[in-house]
């Protein structure tokens, strides 16, 4: 799709019905993201998500047998070293993932190389790394604004390209840097809060459709207020019994 200049629409899915629905809408790239922890499991951030939870939800999503490419996140501390990274990536594949994603660049290079050498397609994730939000004082901040941040993003992108990542999520990367990475490297860039010049865009589906109304990131244009519609339907039904 990158070589054809086609924009890559990507959304998160955590269960059977949403995977089936998104697939029926022709979304070509689906991710069982560890955002699962926040928008489904009620954790305050993604750092508490476990492999068991990721496997459970990956199995549910994969039962929809989507035509879309379906991937899953390696959760926090599931890829601290090469052995764990490969073993956990294999477990997600056994649960139905066709690729795995992990957060970071140069600091996880050995793990990325080992996963790809094991025959598992790998998606990178650079810029704001939600699994490291606590180290950042709890703030989700934009990356690539200063020279050091810009240089780090280019270095991380270069090592992921060299290792063979087929795609890289750019989260909260300043738009000019996201554009530069998109133009410079062969992998597909999938942006989130990183401007319009990426090869594709990903959103956390509940942010787009309004099923998690208690928090919506600033960069998201919510297309549906599903929570409001659900409240209205439930109240109407309550009045009929
Ligand atoms: O966990 C997630 O949903 C993600 C995407 C937003 C890229 O990592």
Short mmCIF file of C-alpha atoms and ligand atoms in Angstrom, two decimals:
data_model
loop_
_atom_site.label_atom_id
_atom_site.label_comp_id
_atom_site.label_asym_id
_atom_site.label_seq_id
_atom_site.Cartn_x
_atom_site.Cartn_y
_atom_site.Cartn_z
CA UNK A 1 0.00 0.00 0.00
CA UNK A 2 2.90 2.37 0.75
CA UNK A 3 4.42 1.78 -2.67
CA UNK A 4 1.01 2.35 -4.31
CA UNK A 5 0.51 5.55 -2.33
CA UNK A 6 -2.66 4.16 -0.70
CA UNK A 7 -3.37 5.43 2.81
CA UNK A 8 -3.42 2.62 5.37
CA UNK A 9 -6.38 2.82 7.76
CA UNK A 10 -5.73 1.02 11.00
CA UNK A 11 -7.81 0.60 14.16
CA UNK A 12 -7.57 -1.30 17.41
CA UNK A 13 -9.80 -4.30 18.13
CA UNK A 14 -9.96 -6.31 21.32
CA UNK A 15 -12.73 -8.84 20.76
CA UNK A 16 -14.69 -10.87 18.22
CA UNK A 17 -17.56 -8.48 17.31
CA UNK A 18 -15.41 -5.37 16.89
CA UNK A 19 -12.83 -7.27 14.81
CA UNK A 20 -15.61 -8.65 12.60
CA UNK A 21 -17.23 -5.22 12.20
CA UNK A 22 -13.98 -3.40 11.39
CA UNK A 23 -13.09 -6.14 8.92
CA UNK A 24 -16.50 -5.82 7.25
CA UNK A 25 -15.75 -2.07 6.91
CA UNK A 26 -12.58 -2.96 4.99
CA UNK A 27 -10.05 -1.69 7.53
CA UNK A 28 -6.90 -3.48 6.32
CA UNK A 29 -4.77 -3.35 9.48
CA UNK A 30 -6.07 -4.28 12.93
CA UNK A 31 -4.21 -4.24 16.22
CA UNK A 32 -5.02 -5.86 19.53
CA UNK A 33 -3.28 -2.95 21.25
CA UNK A 34 -2.32 -2.93 24.88
CA UNK A 35 -4.53 0.19 25.06
CA UNK A 36 -6.85 -2.72 25.94
CA UNK A 37 -5.70 -2.10 29.51
CA UNK A 38 -7.19 1.40 29.58
CA UNK A 39 -10.27 1.23 27.35
CA UNK A 40 -11.47 -2.28 28.22
CA UNK A 41 -9.88 -3.47 31.45
CA UNK A 42 -10.03 -0.23 33.46
CA UNK A 43 -6.33 0.15 34.26
CA UNK A 44 -4.96 3.70 34.60
CA UNK A 45 -2.30 3.07 31.92
CA UNK A 46 -0.90 0.23 29.79
CA UNK A 47 1.89 -0.83 32.14
CA UNK A 48 -0.31 -3.30 34.04
CA UNK A 49 -1.40 -5.34 31.01
CA UNK A 50 -0.23 -8.96 31.13
CA UNK A 51 0.63 -11.55 28.50
CA UNK A 52 -2.36 -13.62 29.65
CA UNK A 53 -4.69 -10.67 28.96
CA UNK A 54 -3.13 -10.00 25.56
CA UNK A 55 -3.42 -13.67 24.60
CA UNK A 56 -7.04 -13.89 25.75
CA UNK A 57 -8.08 -10.86 23.67
CA UNK A 58 -5.94 -11.83 20.67
CA UNK A 59 -7.67 -15.22 20.63
CA UNK A 60 -11.09 -13.52 20.74
CA UNK A 61 -10.19 -11.09 17.92
CA UNK A 62 -8.67 -13.79 15.74
CA UNK A 63 -11.84 -15.92 15.98
CA UNK A 64 -13.38 -13.30 13.66
CA UNK A 65 -10.94 -14.60 11.00
CA UNK A 66 -10.46 -11.12 9.51
CA UNK A 67 -9.15 -10.62 5.98
CA UNK A 68 -7.29 -7.70 7.56
CA UNK A 69 -3.79 -8.20 8.89
CA UNK A 70 -4.23 -8.74 12.63
CA UNK A 71 -1.42 -7.99 15.08
CA UNK A 72 -0.96 -7.82 18.82
CA UNK A 73 1.11 -5.78 21.24
CA UNK A 74 3.80 -7.33 23.37
CA UNK A 75 2.91 -5.88 26.78
CA UNK A 76 5.29 -4.10 29.16
CA UNK A 77 8.13 -6.31 30.43
CA UNK A 78 7.26 -9.09 27.95
CA UNK A 79 10.38 -8.30 25.87
CA UNK A 80 12.97 -7.31 28.46
CA UNK A 81 15.46 -9.72 26.90
CA UNK A 82 15.80 -11.73 23.69
CA UNK A 83 14.60 -15.04 25.14
CA UNK A 84 11.41 -13.57 26.62
CA UNK A 85 10.76 -11.47 23.53
CA UNK A 86 10.82 -14.48 21.20
CA UNK A 87 8.87 -16.75 23.57
CA UNK A 88 6.14 -14.16 24.13
CA UNK A 89 5.96 -13.19 20.45
CA UNK A 90 5.45 -16.89 19.65
CA UNK A 91 2.65 -17.06 22.23
CA UNK A 92 0.84 -14.12 20.61
CA UNK A 93 1.21 -15.80 17.22
CA UNK A 94 -0.18 -19.02 18.71
CA UNK A 95 -3.14 -16.93 19.94
CA UNK A 96 -3.80 -15.70 16.38
CA UNK A 97 -1.58 -12.66 15.81
CA UNK A 98 -0.02 -12.34 12.36
CA UNK A 99 2.52 -9.81 13.59
CA UNK A 100 3.64 -8.38 16.91
CA UNK A 101 4.41 -4.82 17.96
CA UNK A 102 6.72 -3.56 20.68
CA UNK A 103 7.68 -0.09 21.85
CA UNK A 104 11.15 1.37 21.34
CA UNK A 105 14.00 1.57 18.87
CA UNK A 106 17.72 1.08 19.50
CA UNK A 107 17.13 -0.04 23.12
CA UNK A 108 15.18 -3.12 21.95
CA UNK A 109 17.13 -3.78 18.75
CA UNK A 110 18.41 -7.24 19.78
CA UNK A 111 14.86 -8.32 20.67
CA UNK A 112 13.49 -7.00 17.35
CA UNK A 113 16.20 -8.81 15.38
CA UNK A 114 15.50 -12.07 17.25
CA UNK A 115 11.72 -11.85 16.69
CA UNK A 116 12.18 -11.23 12.96
CA UNK A 117 14.84 -13.98 12.73
CA UNK A 118 12.22 -16.29 14.26
CA UNK A 119 9.97 -15.57 11.27
CA UNK A 120 7.51 -13.27 13.06
CA UNK A 121 6.63 -10.03 11.26
CA UNK A 122 7.38 -7.03 13.46
CA UNK A 123 5.80 -3.58 13.76
CA UNK A 124 7.79 -0.91 15.61
CA UNK A 125 6.44 1.90 17.78
CA UNK A 126 8.45 5.07 18.39
CA UNK A 127 7.79 8.59 19.63
CA UNK A 128 5.63 8.69 22.75
CA UNK A 129 5.82 5.21 24.31
CA UNK A 130 2.78 4.62 26.55
CA UNK A 131 4.51 1.71 28.34
CA UNK A 132 7.04 4.30 29.61
CA UNK A 133 4.53 6.97 30.63
CA UNK A 134 5.34 6.61 34.33
CA UNK A 135 9.04 7.30 33.62
CA UNK A 136 7.83 10.47 31.86
CA UNK A 137 5.99 11.67 34.97
CA UNK A 138 2.62 10.43 33.71
CA UNK A 139 2.58 12.86 30.74
CA UNK A 140 1.91 11.90 27.11
CA UNK A 141 4.17 14.46 25.43
CA UNK A 142 5.03 15.27 21.80
CA UNK A 143 8.40 13.94 20.57
CA UNK A 144 10.87 15.36 18.04
CA UNK A 145 10.55 19.04 18.86
CA UNK A 146 14.21 19.61 19.77
CA UNK A 147 17.41 18.49 17.99
CA UNK A 148 18.10 15.65 20.42
CA UNK A 149 14.54 14.34 20.11
CA UNK A 150 14.67 14.61 16.32
CA UNK A 151 18.02 12.75 16.18
CA UNK A 152 16.75 9.99 18.47
CA UNK A 153 13.65 9.43 16.33
CA UNK A 154 15.75 9.20 13.13
CA UNK A 155 18.18 6.80 14.81
CA UNK A 156 15.36 4.59 16.14
CA UNK A 157 13.69 4.59 12.72
CA UNK A 158 16.99 3.66 11.04
CA UNK A 159 17.66 0.69 13.33
CA UNK A 160 14.09 -0.59 12.94
CA UNK A 161 14.38 -0.31 9.14
CA UNK A 162 17.71 -2.12 9.21
CA UNK A 163 16.26 -4.87 11.44
CA UNK A 164 13.36 -5.39 8.98
CA UNK A 165 10.27 -3.90 10.67
CA UNK A 166 7.49 -3.85 8.05
CA UNK A 167 5.72 -0.89 9.68
CA UNK A 168 6.32 1.56 12.52
CA UNK A 169 3.75 3.41 14.61
CA UNK A 170 4.71 7.05 15.10
CA UNK A 171 2.93 8.24 18.24
CA UNK A 172 2.81 11.96 19.06
CA UNK A 173 5.73 12.69 16.73
CA UNK A 174 5.90 16.28 15.58
CA UNK A 175 4.44 16.32 12.00
CA UNK A 176 7.57 17.51 10.12
CA UNK A 177 9.63 14.69 11.67
CA UNK A 178 6.86 12.14 10.94
CA UNK A 179 6.91 13.35 7.31
CA UNK A 180 10.71 13.04 7.16
CA UNK A 181 10.67 9.46 8.52
CA UNK A 182 7.86 8.52 6.12
CA UNK A 183 9.87 9.79 3.15
CA UNK A 184 13.19 8.33 4.21
CA UNK A 185 12.48 4.71 5.22
CA UNK A 186 10.94 1.72 3.41
CA UNK A 187 8.60 0.65 6.23
CA UNK A 188 5.05 1.98 6.36
CA UNK A 189 4.57 4.68 8.97
CA UNK A 190 1.31 4.49 10.89
CA UNK A 191 0.68 7.77 12.67
CA UNK A 192 -1.27 8.56 15.78
CA UNK A 193 -1.33 12.24 16.73
CA UNK A 194 1.59 12.78 14.30
CA UNK A 195 0.01 14.79 11.48
CA UNK A 196 -1.32 13.76 8.10
CA UNK A 197 1.92 12.92 6.27
CA UNK A 198 2.25 9.31 7.45
CA UNK A 199 1.54 6.29 5.22
CA UNK A 200 -1.40 5.38 7.43
CA UNK A 201 -3.25 6.38 10.58
CA UNK A 202 -4.25 4.35 13.62
CA UNK A 203 -6.73 5.22 16.34
CA UNK A 204 -7.92 3.49 19.47
CA UNK A 205 -11.38 2.50 18.22
CA UNK A 206 -13.29 3.49 21.41
CA UNK A 207 -11.83 7.03 21.00
CA UNK A 208 -13.20 7.22 17.44
CA UNK A 209 -16.69 5.90 18.21
CA UNK A 210 -17.11 7.25 21.72
CA UNK A 211 -17.48 4.05 23.72
CA UNK A 212 -14.95 5.30 26.30
CA UNK A 213 -16.45 8.75 26.94
CA UNK A 214 -14.49 9.52 30.10
CA UNK A 215 -11.33 10.48 28.21
CA UNK A 216 -10.65 11.30 24.55
CA UNK A 217 -7.17 12.43 23.41
CA UNK A 218 -7.04 15.99 22.00
CA UNK A 219 -5.92 14.90 18.53
CA UNK A 220 -8.95 12.59 17.99
CA UNK A 221 -11.96 13.78 16.02
CA UNK A 222 -14.68 11.59 17.51
CA UNK A 223 -16.99 10.43 14.68
CA UNK A 224 -19.77 8.92 16.81
CA UNK A 225 -21.03 9.46 20.34
CA UNK A 226 -21.90 5.83 20.94
CA UNK A 227 -22.00 6.25 24.73
CA UNK A 228 -24.71 8.93 24.41
CA UNK A 229 -26.74 6.71 22.07
CA UNK A 230 -26.36 3.75 24.43
CA UNK A 231 -27.45 5.83 27.42
CA UNK A 232 -30.53 7.04 25.50
CA UNK A 233 -31.43 3.49 24.38
CA UNK A 234 -30.99 2.04 27.88
CA UNK A 235 -33.04 4.80 29.51
CA UNK A 236 -35.78 4.38 26.89
CA UNK A 237 -35.90 0.62 27.48
CA UNK A 238 -35.95 1.17 31.28
CA UNK A 239 -39.03 3.33 30.79
CA UNK A 240 -40.85 0.58 28.92
CA UNK A 241 -40.68 -2.22 31.51
O1 LIG B 1 -2.03 0.06 22.29
C1 LIG B 1 -2.44 0.60 21.26
O2 LIG B 1 -3.63 0.66 20.98
C2 LIG B 1 -1.45 1.17 20.36
C3 LIG B 1 -1.94 1.97 19.19
C4 LIG B 1 -2.68 3.15 19.57
C5 LIG B 1 -0.84 2.29 18.26
O3 LIG B 1 -0.29 1.00 20.57
#
